CSV table of C-alpha atoms in Angstrom, one decimal:
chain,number,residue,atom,x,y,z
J,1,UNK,CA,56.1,29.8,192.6
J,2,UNK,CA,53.0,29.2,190.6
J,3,UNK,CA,53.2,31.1,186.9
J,4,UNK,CA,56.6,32.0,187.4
J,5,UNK,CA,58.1,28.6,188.3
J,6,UNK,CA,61.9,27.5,187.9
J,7,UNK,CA,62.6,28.7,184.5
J,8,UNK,CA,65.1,25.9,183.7
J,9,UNK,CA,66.1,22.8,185.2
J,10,UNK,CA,69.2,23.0,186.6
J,11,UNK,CA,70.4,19.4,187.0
J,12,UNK,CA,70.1,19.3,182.9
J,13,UNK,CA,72.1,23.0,182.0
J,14,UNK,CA,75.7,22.5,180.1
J,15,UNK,CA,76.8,26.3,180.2
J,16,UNK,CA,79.5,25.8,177.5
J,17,UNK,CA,80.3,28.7,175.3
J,18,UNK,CA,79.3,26.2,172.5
J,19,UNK,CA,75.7,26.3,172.8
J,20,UNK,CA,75.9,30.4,172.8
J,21,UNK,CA,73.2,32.2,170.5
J,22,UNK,CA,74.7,33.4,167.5
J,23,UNK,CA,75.4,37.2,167.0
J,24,UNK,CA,73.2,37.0,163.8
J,25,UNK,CA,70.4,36.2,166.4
J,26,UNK,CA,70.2,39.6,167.7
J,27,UNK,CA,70.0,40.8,164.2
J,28,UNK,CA,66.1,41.4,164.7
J,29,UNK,CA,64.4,45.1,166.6
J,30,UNK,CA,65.2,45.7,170.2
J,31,UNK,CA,61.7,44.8,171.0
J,32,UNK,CA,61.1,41.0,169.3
J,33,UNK,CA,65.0,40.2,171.0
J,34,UNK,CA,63.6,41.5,174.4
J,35,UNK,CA,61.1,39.7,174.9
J,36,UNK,CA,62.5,36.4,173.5
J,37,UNK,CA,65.7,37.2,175.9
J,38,UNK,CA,63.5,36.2,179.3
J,39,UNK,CA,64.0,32.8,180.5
J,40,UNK,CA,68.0,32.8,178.5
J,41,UNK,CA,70.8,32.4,180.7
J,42,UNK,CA,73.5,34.8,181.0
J,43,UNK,CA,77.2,32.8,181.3
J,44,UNK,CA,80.1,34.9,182.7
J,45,UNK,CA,83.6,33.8,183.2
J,46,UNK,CA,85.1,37.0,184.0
J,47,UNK,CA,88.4,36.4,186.2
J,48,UNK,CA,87.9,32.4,185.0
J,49,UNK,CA,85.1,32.5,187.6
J,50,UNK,CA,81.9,30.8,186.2
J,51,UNK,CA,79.0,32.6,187.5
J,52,UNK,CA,75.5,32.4,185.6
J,53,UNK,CA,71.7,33.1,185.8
J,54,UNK,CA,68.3,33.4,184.1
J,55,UNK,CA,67.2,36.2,182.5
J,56,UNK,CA,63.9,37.8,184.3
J,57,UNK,CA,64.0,41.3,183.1
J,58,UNK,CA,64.9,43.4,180.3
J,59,UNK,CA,64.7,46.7,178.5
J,60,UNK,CA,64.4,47.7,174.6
J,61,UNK,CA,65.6,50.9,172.9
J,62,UNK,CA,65.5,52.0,169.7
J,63,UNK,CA,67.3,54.2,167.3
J,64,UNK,CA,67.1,58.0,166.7
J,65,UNK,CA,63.3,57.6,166.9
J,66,UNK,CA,63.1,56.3,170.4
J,67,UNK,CA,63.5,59.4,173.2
J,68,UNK,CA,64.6,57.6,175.4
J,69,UNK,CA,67.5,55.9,173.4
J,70,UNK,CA,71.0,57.1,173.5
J,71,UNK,CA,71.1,56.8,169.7
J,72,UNK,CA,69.1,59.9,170.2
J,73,UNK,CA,71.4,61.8,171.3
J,74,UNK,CA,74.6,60.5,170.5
J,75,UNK,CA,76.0,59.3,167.2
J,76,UNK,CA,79.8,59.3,168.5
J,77,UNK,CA,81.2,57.8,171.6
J,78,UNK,CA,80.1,54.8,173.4
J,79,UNK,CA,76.8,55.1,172.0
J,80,UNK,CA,78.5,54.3,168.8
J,81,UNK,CA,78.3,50.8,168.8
J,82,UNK,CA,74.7,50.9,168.5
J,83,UNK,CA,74.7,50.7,165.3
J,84,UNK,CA,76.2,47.2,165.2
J,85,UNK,CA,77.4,45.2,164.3
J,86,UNK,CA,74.5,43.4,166.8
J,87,UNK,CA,75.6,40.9,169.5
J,88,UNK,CA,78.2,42.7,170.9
J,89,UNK,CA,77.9,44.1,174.4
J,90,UNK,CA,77.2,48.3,175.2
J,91,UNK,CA,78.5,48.9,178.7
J,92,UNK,CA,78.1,52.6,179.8
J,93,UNK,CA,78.0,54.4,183.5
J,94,UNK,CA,75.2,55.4,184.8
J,95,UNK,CA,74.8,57.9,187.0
J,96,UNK,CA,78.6,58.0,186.9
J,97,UNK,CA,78.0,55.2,189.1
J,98,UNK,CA,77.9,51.8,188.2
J,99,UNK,CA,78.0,49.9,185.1
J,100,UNK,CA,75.1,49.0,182.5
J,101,UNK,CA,75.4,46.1,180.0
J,102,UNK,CA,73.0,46.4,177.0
J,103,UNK,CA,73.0,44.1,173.8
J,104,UNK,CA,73.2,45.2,170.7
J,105,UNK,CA,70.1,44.5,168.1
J,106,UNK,CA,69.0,45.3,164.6
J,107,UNK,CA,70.8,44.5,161.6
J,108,UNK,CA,73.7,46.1,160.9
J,109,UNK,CA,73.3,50.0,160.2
J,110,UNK,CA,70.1,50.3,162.2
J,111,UNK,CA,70.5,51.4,165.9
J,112,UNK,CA,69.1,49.2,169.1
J,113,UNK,CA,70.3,47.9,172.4
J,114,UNK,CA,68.7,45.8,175.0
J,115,UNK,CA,69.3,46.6,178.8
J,116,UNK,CA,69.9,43.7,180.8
J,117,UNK,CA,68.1,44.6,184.2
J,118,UNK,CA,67.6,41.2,186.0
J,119,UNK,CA,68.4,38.0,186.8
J,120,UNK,CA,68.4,34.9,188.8
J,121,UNK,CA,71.7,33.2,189.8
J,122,UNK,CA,71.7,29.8,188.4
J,123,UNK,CA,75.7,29.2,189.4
J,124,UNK,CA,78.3,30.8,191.1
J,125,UNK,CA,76.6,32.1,193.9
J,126,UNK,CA,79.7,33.0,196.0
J,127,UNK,CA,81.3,34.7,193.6
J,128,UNK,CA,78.0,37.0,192.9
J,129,UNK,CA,77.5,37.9,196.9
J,130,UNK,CA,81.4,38.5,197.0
J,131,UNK,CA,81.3,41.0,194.3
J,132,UNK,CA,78.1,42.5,195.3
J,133,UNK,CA,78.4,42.7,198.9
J,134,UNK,CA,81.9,43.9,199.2
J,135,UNK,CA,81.1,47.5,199.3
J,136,UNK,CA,78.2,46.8,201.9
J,137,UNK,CA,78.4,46.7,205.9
J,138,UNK,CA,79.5,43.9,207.4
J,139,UNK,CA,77.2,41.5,208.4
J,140,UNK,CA,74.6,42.7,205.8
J,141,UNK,CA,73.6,39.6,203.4
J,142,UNK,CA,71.9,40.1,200.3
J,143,UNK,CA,68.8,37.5,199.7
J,144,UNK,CA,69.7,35.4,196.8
J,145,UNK,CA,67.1,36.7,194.4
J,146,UNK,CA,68.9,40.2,194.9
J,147,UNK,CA,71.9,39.6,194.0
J,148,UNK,CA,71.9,40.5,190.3
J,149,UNK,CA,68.2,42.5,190.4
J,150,UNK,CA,68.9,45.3,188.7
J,151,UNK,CA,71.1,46.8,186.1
J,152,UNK,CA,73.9,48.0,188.0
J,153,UNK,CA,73.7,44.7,190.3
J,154,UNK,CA,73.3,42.6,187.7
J,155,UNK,CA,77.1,44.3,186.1
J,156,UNK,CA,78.7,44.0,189.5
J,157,UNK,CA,77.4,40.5,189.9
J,158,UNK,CA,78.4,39.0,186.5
J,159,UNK,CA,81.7,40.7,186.9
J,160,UNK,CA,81.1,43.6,183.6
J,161,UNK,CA,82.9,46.4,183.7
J,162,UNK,CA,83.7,49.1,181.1
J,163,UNK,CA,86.4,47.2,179.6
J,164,UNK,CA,84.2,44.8,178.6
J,165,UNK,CA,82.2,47.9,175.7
J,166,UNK,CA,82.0,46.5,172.1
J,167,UNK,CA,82.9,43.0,172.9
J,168,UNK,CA,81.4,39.9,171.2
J,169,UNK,CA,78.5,37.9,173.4
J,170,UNK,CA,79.0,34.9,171.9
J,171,UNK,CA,82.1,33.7,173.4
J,172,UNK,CA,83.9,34.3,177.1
J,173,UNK,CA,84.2,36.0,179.1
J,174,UNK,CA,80.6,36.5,178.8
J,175,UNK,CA,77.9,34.8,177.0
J,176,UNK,CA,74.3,34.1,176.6
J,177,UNK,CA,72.3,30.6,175.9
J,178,UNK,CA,69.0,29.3,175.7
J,179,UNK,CA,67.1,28.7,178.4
J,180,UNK,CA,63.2,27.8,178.6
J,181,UNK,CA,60.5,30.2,177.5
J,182,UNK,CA,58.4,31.7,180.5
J,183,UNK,CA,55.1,30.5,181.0
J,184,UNK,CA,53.9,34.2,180.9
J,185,UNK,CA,55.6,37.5,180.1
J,186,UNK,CA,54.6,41.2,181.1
J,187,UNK,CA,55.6,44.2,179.5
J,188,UNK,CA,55.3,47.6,181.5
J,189,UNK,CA,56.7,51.4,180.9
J,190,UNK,CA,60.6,51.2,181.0
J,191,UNK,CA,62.4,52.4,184.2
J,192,UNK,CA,63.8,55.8,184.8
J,193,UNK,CA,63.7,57.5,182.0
J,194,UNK,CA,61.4,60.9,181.8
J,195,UNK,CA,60.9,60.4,177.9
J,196,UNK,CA,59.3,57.6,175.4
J,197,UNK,CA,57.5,56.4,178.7
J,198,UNK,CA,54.5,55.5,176.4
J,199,UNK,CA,56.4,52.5,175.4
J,200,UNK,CA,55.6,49.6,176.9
J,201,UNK,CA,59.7,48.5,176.4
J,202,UNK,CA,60.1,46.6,179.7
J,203,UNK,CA,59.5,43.3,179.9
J,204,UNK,CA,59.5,41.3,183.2
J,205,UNK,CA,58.9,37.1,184.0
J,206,UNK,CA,55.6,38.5,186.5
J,207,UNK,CA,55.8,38.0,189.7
J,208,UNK,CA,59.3,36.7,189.6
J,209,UNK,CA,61.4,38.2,193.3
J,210,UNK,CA,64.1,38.5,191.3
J,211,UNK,CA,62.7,41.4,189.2
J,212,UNK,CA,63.9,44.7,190.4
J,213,UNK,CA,61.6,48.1,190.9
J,214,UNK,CA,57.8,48.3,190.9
J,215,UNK,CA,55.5,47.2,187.8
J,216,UNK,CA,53.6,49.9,187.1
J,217,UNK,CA,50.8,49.3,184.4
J,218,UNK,CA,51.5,45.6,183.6
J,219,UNK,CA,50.0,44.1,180.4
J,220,UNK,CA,50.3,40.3,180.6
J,221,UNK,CA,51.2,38.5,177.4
C-alpha cells in the first residue's frame, strides 16, 4: 500500500512491557498525544493472551471547553479520571453497548482523553477473531483489517473491559510502545458526536483498510 505502507517491521518488534511509553508522556493536550499516538503499538495480555497492533486511528477531547468532551458534562463518575493523573486508561459504555478505551492526557488537573478507534493486528490474531467473532453467525469471518476497526472492536479485540477504568498503560495487562511514525497523517471531524464537530480531532493513517467509518473533509498533514 503506497503512502500508507507497513507501519513497522514485524520481524524486528520486542513487545515487552519494558519499552512501554511512560505515563509522564501523555502529560501533553489531547491533540499533540493524538496525533503522535498513530503508527504506536497497542500490547494487551489480558487473560495472559498476547495480542497486539498498530495504531491507525484516534480521537482527542478536551476539557470543559470541548462540547463534545465528557468533562463537559461530568465532573463525578467515570468521567472523573479525566483529570489525571494522565496515562491511565478511561473505559466507559457506549451506547450501553460495548466498551470504549480512551487515554488519559494533560498534566495533572487539566482534563483530556484520547479514544482509541483503530488498529491493525500485529500479533495474536486468533485470539482477536475469537473474541470478535463469537457473538457473530457461524461461518461469518471477519477480514483481518476488521478485526479491531473501531472503538468498540478495537475493546472487544484487545480483550478491555470495564474493569480495566483507571488503570495504569504502562504495564500489563495492557500497554502501549513505539512504533514508526506514518509517512502521512490526516486529521478529519471526530465521529459521532453532534457537538464540537468543527474540530478537526480525528486523526487517521489515510488510506489505511483498517480505519473504520468514512473520512469526511480530510486535511493531509
Amino acid at each position: 500500500m503506497d503512502g500508507v505502507g507497513t507501519i513497522v517491521d514485524t520481524s524486528e518488534i520486542q513487545l515487552d512491557p519494558a519499552r512501554a511509553l511512560p505515563r509522564d508522556w501523555f502529560a501533553r493536550p489531547a491533540v499533540e498525544v493524538a496525533r503522535d499516538l498513530l503508527g504506536a503499538i497497542l500490547v494487551s495480555m489480558v487473560g495472559g493472551e498476547l495480542v497486539a497492533g498498530v495504531l491507525v486511528e484516534v480521537e482527542a477531547y478536551g476539557g470543559p471547553e470541548d462540547p463534545a468532551s465528557h468533562a463537559a458534562r461530568y465532573r463525578n463518575g467515570p468521567a472523573r479520571v479525566m483529570w489525571g493523573p494522565p496515562g491511565h486508561a478511561y473505559v466507559y459504555r457506549a451506547y450501553g453497548v460495548y466498551p470504549c478505551c480512551n487515554i488519559v492526557t494533560d498534566p495533572d488537573g487539566t482534563a483530556g482523553a484520547v479514544l482509541l478507534r483503530a488498529a491493525m493486528p500485529l500479533a495474536g490474531h486468533a485470539i482477536m477473531r475469537q473474541r470478535r467473532e463469537r457473538s457473530r453467525h457461524a461461518g461469518y469471518r471477519l477480514a483481518e483489517h476488521r478485526l479491531a476497526s473501531g472503538p468498540g472492536a478495537l475493546a472487544q479485540a484487545f480483550g478491555i473491559m470495564l474493569d480495566h477504568h483507571g488503570l495504569p498503560i504502562d504495564r500489563p495487562p495492557f500497554w502501549i510502545q513505539s512504533g514508526s511514525s506514518p509517512q502521512r497523517v490526516a486529521s478529519t471531524p471526530r465521529i459521532g458526536i453532534s457537538r464540537g464537530q468543527e474540530f478537526l480531532w480525528r486523526f487517521v493513517i489515510p488510506g489505511h483498510p483498517a480505519v473504520s467509518g468514512r473520512t469526511p473533509r480530510l486535511v493531509t498533514e
